[in-house]
CSV table of C-alpha atoms and ligand atoms in Angstrom, one decimal:
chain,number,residue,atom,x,y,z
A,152,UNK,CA,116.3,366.6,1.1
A,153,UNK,CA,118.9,368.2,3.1
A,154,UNK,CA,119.8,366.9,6.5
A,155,UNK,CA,119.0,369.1,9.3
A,156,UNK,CA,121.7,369.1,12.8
A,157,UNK,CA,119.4,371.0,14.8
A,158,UNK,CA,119.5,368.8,17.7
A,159,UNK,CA,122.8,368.0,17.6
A,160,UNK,CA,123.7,371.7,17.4
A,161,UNK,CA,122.0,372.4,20.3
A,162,UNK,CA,124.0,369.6,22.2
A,163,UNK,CA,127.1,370.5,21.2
A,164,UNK,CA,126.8,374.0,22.2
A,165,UNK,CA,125.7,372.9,26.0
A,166,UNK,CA,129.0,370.2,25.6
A,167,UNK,CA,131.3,372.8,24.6
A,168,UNK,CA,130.4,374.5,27.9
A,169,UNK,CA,130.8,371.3,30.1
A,170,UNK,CA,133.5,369.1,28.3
A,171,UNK,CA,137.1,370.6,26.7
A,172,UNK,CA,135.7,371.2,22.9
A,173,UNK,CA,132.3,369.1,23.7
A,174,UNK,CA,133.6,365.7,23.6
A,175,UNK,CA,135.6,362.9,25.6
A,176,UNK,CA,138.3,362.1,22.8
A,177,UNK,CA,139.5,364.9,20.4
A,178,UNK,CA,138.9,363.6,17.2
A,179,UNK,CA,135.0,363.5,17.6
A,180,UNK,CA,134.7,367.1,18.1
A,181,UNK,CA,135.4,367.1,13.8
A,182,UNK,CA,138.0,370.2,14.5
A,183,UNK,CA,139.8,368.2,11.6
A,184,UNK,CA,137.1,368.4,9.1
A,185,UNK,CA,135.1,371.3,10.5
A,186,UNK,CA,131.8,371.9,11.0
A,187,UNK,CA,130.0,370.2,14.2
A,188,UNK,CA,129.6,366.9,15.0
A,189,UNK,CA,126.9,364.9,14.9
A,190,UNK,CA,125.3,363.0,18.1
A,191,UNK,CA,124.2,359.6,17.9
A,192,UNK,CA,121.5,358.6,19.6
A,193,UNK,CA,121.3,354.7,18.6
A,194,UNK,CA,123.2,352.6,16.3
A,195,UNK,CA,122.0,348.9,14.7
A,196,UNK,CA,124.7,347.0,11.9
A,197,UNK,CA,126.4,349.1,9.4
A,198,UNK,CA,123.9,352.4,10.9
A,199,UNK,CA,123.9,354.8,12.8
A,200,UNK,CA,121.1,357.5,13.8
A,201,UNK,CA,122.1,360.6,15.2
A,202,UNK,CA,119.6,362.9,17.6
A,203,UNK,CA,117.6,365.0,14.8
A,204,UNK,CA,116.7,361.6,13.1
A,205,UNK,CA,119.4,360.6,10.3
A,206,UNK,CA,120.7,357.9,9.0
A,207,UNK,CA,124.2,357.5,8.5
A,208,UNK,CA,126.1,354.1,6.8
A,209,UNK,CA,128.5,354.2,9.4
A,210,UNK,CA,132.2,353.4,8.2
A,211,UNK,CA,133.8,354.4,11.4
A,212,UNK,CA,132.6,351.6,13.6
A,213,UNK,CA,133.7,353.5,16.5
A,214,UNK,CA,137.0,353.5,14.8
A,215,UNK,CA,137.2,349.9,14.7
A,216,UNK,CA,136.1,347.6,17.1
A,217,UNK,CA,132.8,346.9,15.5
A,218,UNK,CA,134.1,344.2,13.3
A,219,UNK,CA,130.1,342.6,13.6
A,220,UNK,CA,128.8,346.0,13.5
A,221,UNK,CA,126.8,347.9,15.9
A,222,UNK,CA,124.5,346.1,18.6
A,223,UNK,CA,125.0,342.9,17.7
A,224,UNK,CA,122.0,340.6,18.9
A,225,UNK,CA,124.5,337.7,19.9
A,226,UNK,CA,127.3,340.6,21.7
A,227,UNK,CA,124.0,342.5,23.1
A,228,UNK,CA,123.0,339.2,24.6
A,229,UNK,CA,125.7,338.0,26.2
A,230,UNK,CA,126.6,342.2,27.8
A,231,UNK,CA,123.0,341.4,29.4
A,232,UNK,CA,123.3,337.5,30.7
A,233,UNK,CA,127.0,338.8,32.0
A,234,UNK,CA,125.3,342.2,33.6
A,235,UNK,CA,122.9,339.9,35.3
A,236,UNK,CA,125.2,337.9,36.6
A,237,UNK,CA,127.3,341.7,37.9
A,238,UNK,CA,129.3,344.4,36.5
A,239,UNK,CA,132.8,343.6,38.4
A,240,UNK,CA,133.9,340.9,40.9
A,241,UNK,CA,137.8,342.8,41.9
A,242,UNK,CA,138.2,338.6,41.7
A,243,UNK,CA,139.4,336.4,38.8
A,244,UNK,CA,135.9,334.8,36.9
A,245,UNK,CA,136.0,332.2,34.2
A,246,UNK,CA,135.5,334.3,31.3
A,247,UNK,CA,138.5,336.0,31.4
A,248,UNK,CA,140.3,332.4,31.2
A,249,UNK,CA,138.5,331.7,27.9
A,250,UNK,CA,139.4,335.2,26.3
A,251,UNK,CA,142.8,334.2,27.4
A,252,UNK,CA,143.0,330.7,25.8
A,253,UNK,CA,141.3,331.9,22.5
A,254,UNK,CA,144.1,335.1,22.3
A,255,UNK,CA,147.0,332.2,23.4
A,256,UNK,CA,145.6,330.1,20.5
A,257,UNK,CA,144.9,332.8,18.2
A,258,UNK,CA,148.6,334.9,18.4
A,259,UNK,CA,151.9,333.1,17.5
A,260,UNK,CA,153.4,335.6,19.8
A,261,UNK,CA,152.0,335.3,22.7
A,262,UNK,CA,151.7,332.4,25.2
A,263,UNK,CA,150.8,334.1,28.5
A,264,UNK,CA,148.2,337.5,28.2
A,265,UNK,CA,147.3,340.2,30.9
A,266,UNK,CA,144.1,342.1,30.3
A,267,UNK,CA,143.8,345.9,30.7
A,268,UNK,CA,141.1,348.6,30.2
A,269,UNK,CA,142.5,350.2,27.4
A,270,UNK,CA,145.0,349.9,24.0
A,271,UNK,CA,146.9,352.9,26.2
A,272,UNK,CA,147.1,350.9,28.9
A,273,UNK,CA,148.6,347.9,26.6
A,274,UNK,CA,151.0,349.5,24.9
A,275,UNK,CA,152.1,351.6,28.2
A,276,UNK,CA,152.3,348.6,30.2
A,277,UNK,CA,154.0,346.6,27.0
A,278,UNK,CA,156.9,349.3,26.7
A,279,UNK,CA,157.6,348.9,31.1
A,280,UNK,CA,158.0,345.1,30.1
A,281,UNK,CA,160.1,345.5,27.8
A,282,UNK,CA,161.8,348.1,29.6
A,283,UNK,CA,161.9,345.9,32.6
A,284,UNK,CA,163.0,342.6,30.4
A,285,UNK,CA,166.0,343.9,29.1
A,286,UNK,CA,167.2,346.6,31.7
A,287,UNK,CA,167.4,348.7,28.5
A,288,UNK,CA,165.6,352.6,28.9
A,289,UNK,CA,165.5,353.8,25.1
A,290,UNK,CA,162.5,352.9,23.2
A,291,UNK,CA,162.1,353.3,18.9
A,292,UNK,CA,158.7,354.8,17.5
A,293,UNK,CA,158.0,355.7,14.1
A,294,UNK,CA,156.4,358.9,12.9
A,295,UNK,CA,153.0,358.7,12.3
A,296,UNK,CA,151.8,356.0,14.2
A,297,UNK,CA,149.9,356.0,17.3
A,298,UNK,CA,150.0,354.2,20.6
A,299,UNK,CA,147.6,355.7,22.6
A,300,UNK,CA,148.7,358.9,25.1
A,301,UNK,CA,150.7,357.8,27.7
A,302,UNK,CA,153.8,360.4,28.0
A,303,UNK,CA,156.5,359.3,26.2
A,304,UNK,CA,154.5,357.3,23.4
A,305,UNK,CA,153.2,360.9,22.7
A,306,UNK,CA,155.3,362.0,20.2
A,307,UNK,CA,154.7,362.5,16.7
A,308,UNK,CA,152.2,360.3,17.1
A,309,UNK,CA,149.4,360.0,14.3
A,310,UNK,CA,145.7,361.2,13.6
A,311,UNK,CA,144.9,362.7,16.9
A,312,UNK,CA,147.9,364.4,17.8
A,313,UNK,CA,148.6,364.6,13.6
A,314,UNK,CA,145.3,366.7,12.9
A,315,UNK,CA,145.9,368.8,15.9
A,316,UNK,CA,149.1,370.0,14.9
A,317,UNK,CA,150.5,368.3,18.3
A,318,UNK,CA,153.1,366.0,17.8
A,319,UNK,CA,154.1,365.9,21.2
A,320,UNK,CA,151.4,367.9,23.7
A,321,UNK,CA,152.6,370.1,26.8
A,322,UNK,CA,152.6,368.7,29.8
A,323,UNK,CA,154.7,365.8,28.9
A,324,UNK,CA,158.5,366.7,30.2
A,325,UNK,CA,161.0,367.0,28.2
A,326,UNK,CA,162.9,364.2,30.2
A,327,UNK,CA,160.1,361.7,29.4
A,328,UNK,CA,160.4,361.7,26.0
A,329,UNK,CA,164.0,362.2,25.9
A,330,UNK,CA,164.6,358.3,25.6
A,331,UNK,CA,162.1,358.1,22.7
A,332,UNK,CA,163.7,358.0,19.4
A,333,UNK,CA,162.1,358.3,16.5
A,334,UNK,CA,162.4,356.3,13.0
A,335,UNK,CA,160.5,356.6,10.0
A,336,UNK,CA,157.8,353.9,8.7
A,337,UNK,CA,159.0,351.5,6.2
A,338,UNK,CA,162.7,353.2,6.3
A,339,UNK,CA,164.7,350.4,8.0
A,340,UNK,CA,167.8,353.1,7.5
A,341,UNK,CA,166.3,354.9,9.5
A,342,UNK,CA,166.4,352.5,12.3
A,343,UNK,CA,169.8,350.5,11.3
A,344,UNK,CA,171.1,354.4,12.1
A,345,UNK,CA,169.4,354.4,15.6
A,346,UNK,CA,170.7,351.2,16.1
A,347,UNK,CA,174.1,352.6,15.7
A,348,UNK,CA,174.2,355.1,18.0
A,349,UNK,CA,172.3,353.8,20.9
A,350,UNK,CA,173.1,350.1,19.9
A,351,UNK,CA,172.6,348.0,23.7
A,352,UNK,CA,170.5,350.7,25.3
A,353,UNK,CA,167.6,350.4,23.2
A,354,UNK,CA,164.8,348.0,24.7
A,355,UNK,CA,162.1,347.8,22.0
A,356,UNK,CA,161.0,348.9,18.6
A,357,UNK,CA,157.2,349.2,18.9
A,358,UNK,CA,155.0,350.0,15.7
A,359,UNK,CA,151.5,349.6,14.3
A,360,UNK,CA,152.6,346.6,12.0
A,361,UNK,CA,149.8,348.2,9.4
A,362,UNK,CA,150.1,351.7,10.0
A,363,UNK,CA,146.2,353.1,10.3
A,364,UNK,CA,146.7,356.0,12.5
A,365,UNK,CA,148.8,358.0,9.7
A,366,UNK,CA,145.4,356.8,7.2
A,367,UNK,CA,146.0,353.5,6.3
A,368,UNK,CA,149.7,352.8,5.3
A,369,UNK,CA,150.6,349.2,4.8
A,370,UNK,CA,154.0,347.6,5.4
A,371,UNK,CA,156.6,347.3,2.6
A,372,UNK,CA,158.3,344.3,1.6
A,373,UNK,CA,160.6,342.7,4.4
A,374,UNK,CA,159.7,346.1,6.2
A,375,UNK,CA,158.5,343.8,9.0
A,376,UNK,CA,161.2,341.0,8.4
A,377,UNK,CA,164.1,343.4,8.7
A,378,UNK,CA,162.8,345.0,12.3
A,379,UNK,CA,162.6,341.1,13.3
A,380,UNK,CA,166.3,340.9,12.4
A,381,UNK,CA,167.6,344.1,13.7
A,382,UNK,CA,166.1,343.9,17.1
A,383,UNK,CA,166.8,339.9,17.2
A,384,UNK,CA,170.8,341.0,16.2
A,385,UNK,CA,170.4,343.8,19.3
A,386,UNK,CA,168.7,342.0,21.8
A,387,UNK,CA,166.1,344.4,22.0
A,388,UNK,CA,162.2,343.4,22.1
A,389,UNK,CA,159.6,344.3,19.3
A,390,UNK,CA,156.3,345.2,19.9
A,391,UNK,CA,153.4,344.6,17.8
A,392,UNK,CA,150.7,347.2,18.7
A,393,UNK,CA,148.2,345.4,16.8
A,394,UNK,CA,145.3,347.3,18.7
A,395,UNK,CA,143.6,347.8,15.4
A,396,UNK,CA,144.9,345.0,13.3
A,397,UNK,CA,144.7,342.1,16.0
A,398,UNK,CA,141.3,340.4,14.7
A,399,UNK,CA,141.2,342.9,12.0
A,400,UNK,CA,143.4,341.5,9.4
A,401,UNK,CA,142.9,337.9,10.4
A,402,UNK,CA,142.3,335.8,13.8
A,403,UNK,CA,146.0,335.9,14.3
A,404,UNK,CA,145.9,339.8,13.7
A,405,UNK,CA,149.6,341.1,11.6
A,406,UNK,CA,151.9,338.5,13.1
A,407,UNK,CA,150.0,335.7,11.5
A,408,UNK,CA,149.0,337.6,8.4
A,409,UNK,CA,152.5,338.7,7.2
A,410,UNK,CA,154.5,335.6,9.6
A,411,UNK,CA,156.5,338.2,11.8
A,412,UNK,CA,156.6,337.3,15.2
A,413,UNK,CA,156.6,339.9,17.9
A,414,UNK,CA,158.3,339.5,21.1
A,415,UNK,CA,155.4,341.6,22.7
A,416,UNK,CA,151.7,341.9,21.5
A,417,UNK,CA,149.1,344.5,22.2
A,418,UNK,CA,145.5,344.2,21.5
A,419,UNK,CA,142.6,346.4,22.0
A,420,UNK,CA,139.5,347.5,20.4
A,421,UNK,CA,137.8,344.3,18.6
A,422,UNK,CA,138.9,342.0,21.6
A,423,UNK,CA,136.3,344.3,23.3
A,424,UNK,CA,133.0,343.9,21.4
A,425,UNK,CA,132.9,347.4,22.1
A,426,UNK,CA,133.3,348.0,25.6
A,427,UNK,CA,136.5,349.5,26.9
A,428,UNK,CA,139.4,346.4,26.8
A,429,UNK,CA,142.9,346.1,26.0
A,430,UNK,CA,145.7,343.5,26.3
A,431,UNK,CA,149.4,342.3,26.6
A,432,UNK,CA,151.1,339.4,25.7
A,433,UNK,CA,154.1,338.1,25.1
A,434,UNK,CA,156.1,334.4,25.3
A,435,UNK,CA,156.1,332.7,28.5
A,436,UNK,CA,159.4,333.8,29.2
A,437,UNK,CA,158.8,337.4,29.1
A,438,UNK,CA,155.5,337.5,31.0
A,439,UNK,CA,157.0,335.4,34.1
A,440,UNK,CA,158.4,339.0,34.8
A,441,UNK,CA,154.9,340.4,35.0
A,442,UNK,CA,153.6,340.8,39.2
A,443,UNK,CA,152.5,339.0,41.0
A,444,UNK,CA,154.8,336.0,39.1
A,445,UNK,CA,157.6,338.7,38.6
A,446,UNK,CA,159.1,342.0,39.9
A,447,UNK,CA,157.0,344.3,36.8
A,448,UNK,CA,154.2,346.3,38.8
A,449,UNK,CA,150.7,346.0,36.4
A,450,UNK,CA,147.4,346.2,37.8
A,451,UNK,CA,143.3,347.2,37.3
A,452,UNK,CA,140.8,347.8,38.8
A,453,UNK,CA,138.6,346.5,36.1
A,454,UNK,CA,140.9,344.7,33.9
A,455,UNK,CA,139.8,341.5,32.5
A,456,UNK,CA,135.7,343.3,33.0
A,457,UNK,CA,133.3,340.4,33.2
A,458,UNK,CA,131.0,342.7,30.5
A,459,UNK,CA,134.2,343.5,28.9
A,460,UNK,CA,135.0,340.1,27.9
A,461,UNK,CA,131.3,338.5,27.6
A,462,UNK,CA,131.0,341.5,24.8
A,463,UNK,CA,135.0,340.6,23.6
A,464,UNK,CA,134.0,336.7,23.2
A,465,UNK,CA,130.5,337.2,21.6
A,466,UNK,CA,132.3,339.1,19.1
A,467,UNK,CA,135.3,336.9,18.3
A,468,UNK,CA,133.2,333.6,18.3
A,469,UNK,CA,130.9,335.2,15.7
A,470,UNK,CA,134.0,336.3,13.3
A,471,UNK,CA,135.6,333.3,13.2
A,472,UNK,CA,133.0,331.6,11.2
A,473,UNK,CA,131.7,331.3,7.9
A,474,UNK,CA,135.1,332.5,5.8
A,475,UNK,CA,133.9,336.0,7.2
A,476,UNK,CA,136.9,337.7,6.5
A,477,UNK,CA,137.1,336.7,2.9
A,478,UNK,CA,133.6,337.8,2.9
A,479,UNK,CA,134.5,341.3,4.7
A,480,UNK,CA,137.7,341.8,1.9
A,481,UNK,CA,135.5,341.3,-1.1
A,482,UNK,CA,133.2,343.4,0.3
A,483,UNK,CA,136.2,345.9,0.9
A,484,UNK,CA,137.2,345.3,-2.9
A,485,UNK,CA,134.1,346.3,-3.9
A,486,UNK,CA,133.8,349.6,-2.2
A,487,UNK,CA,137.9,350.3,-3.4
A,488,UNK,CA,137.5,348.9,-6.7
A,489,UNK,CA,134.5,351.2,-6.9
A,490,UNK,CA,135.9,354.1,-5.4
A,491,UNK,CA,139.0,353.8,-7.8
A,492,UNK,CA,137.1,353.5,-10.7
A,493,UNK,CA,135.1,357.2,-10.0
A,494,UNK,CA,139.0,358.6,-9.0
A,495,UNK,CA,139.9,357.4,-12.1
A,496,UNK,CA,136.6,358.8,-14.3
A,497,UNK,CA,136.6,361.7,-12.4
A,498,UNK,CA,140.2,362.8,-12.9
A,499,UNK,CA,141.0,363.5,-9.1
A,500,UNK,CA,144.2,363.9,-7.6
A,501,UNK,CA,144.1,361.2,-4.7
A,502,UNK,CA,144.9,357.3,-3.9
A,503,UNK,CA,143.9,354.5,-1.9
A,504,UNK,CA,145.7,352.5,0.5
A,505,UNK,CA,143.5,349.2,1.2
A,506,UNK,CA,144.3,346.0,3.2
A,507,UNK,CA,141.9,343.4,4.2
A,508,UNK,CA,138.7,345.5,5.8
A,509,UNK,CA,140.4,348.9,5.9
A,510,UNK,CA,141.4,351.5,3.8
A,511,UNK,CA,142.0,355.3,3.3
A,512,UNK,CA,141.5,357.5,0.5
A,513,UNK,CA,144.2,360.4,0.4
A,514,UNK,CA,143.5,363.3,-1.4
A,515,UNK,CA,147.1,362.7,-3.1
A,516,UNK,CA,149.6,360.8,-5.1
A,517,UNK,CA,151.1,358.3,-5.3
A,518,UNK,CA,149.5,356.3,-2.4
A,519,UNK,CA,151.8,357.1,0.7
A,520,UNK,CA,154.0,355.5,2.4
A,521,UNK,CA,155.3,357.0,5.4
A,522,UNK,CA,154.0,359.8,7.7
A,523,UNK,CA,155.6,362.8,5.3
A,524,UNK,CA,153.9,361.2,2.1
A,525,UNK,CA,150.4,361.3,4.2
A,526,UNK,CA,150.9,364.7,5.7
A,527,UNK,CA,151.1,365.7,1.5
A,528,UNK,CA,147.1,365.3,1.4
A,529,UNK,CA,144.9,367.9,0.6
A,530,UNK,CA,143.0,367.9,4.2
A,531,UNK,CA,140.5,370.6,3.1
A,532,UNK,CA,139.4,368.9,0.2
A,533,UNK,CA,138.5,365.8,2.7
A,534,UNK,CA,137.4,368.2,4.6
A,535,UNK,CA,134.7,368.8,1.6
A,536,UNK,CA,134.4,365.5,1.1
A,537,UNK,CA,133.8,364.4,4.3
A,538,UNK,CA,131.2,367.3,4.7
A,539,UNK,CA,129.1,366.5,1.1
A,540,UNK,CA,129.5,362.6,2.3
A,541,UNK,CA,127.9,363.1,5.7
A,542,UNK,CA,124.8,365.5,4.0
A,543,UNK,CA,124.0,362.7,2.0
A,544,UNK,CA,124.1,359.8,5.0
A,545,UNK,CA,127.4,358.6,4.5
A,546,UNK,CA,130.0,358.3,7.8
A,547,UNK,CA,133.5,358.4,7.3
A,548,UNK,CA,135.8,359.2,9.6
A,549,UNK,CA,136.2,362.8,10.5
A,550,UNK,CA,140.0,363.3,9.6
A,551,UNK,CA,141.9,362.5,6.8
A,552,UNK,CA,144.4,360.1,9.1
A,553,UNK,CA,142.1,357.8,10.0
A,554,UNK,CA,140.8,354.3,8.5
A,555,UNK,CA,137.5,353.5,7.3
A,556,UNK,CA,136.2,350.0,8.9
A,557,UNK,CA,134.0,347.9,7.2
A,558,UNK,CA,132.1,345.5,9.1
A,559,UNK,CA,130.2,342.3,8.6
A,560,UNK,CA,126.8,344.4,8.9
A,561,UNK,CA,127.7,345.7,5.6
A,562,UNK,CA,125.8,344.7,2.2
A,563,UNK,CA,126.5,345.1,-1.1
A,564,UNK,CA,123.6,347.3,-1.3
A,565,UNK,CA,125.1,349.8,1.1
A,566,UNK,CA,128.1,349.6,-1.1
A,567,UNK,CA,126.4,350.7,-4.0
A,568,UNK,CA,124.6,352.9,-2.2
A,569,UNK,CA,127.8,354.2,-0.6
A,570,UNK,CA,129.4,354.4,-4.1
A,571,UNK,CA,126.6,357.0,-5.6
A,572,UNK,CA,127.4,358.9,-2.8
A,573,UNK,CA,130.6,359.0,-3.3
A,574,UNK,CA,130.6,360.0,-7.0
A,575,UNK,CA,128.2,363.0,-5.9
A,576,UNK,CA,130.8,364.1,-3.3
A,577,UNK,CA,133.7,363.8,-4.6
A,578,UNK,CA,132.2,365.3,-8.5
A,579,UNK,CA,130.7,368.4,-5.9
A,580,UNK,CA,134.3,369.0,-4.8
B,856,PLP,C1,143.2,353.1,19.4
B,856,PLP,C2,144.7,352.7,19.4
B,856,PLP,C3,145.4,352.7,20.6
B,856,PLP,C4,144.8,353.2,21.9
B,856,PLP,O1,143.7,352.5,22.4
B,856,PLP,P1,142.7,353.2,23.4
B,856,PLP,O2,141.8,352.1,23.7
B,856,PLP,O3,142.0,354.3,22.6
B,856,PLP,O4,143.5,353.7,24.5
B,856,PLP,C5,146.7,352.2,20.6
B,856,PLP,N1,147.2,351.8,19.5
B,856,PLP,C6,146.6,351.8,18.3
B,856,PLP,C7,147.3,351.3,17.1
B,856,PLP,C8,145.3,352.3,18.2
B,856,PLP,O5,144.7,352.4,17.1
């Protein structure tokens, strides 16, 4: 049976009228993969159900904070005993102090934290502290990886802005990006060059430790190591924007996983069960800067949400039981493994990059490494793909730069299931 979008049709043509291309982030509108998107109306573990009635295995997980999946009955719970209890105080409440010990304990890199509503706000608020730390003004990106959209982060800058054809969107003066240089990912030349020229005016080197807004592009050996030395050997701060990886890879996110230690940390999505969240952190040292204990102006309204962090804590307790991350990479290896097997059989031009729950398929080869080798992908055959995948209940992301998230909701059996599919779409192409 064919799945029918009627509903979901109809929606999106009344959005289109209301919100800029029907949605509230740019990436759900599937511009990247054509088509229109789907509406989901409810979601329960590894599914999701949009309006006309399907039934997706969802491998998005709301592109990555669903590390339990969706609705979780302990997360669920605790949102509604924290609700009760009110929405926002504007005052400290005790919650926030435990998701604040269990980060401390959790990240080698960070002894002090400061909550905020968003991973934009975290790695915004990270670059003015390390601005602010070393009285330095130029900052070091790398192609490819994403930080979220404040102005001078903006700037050739991933999935998003990488499927739109905007590496750096207008609106955004020239002036404020005129201190961001740019380096490419796992090319320490690249930044030993930068650190040449600008040398004692560069503040920080901030990256995406596992690059996963360019698809999924792991570091190379002593990639990590050698920023540690350069920007030790500098004096300039490294930042960690382990938004996606922080809980993902491990309980101690990249740092702990590959041993690097970041001066400066930012979390967001899994630290928020799902509800809007983001974080800072860095050593003591570095925070004392941060107001009201220092002269660096930070602030929210709702930062540090009681619901926020009820739903954050819920969800972090739960993961850090049972060996569930060496259950959620063998579940992983089974849906690579798989997938590589039917590449293989099928004779199709296109790789995998895989670590720990995530991975991307790229519709070339070799696997890349860096933002040019990822822009080489065929996007309209995952454009296919992604189309004959959805039509047969299967949700992957809807761009070709973006990873697919497994969750602890996920069974073999949807794995298998997930696997047919995958043969059918990818034989259809
Ligand atoms: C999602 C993401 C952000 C931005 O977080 P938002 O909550 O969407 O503002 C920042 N950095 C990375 C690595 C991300 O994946």
């Amino acid at each position: 049976m064919k799945a029918q979008f009627t509903k979901s049709k109809k929606l999106y043509k009344i959005a289109q009228g209301l919100m800029p291309g029907g949605v509230n982030s740019p990436v759900r509108s599937f511009n990247a993969v054509g088509g229109s998107p789907v509406f989901i109306s409810k979601a329960k573990g590894a599914y999701t159900y949009d309006e006309d009635g399907n039934k997706y295995i969802d491998y998005m997980s709301s592109w990555g904070p669903l590390i339990l999946g969706h609705s979780d009955v302990d997360v669920v719970r605790a949102i509604k005993q924290a609700a009760e209890r009110g929405t926002s105080y504007g005052a400290p409440c005790a919650d926030e102090v435990v998701m604040a010990k269990l980060i401390v304990k959790s990240f080698p890199g960070i002894d002090m934290v400061r909550m905020t509503n968003s991973g934009t706000e975290a790695t915004m608020s990270a670059v003015r502290l390390a601005r602010a730390y070393t009285n330095r003004d130029y900052i070091v990106k790398f192609e490819g990886c994403y930080h979220g959209h404040a102005d001078y982060l903006l700037v050739q800058a991933g999935s998003g802005a990488t499927t739109f054809g905007t590496p750096s969107s207008p609106g955004v003066p020239k002036s404020f990006t005129d201190k961001t240089l740019l380096a490419k990912y796992n090319d320490i030349e690249s930044v030993e060059k930068l650190f040449k020229k600008y040398g004692d005016k560069i503040a920080t080197v901030i990256l995406e430790p596992v690059a996963a807004n360019m698809g999924v592009i792991p570091p190379q050996k002593d990639f990590l190591e050698n920023l540690r030395k350069i920007t030790k050997k500098n004096g300039a701060l490294l930042i960690f924007d382990e938004v996606i990886t922080g809980f993902r890879l491990s309980m101690g996110g990249a740092q702990k996983y590959f041993g690097v230690i970041p001066d400066i940390t930012c979390l967001g999505k899994i630290i928020g069960g799902g509800l809007p969240v983001g974080a800072f952190g860095a050593s003591r040292k570095i925070m004392s800067i941060v107001a009201p204990l220092g002269p660096m102006y930070q602030a929210g309204t709702l930062s540090g949400n009681p619901l926020a962090m009820a739903a954050g804590l819920a969800t972090l307790d739960k993961l850090n039981k049972n060996s569930n991350y060496t259950k959620l990479r063998d579940l992983t290896n089974s849906l690579v493994g798989g997938l590589e097997d039917i590449i293989r059989k099928l004779e199709i031009k296109a790789s995998i990059n895989s670590l720990e729950s995530m991975f991307t398929m790229f519709f070339t080869e070799p696997a890349p490494h860096d933002y040019k080798t990822a822009l080489a992908s065929d996007t309209k055959k995952y454009s296919k793909f992604f189309e004959n995948l959805l039509s047969t209940g299967i949700m992957f992301p809807p761009s070709q730069f973006e990873a697919v998230f497994l969750s602890l909701s996920h069974t073999e059996k949807d794995v298998d299931k997930t696997l047919n599919a995958l043969y059918k779409s990818l034989k259809d192409l």
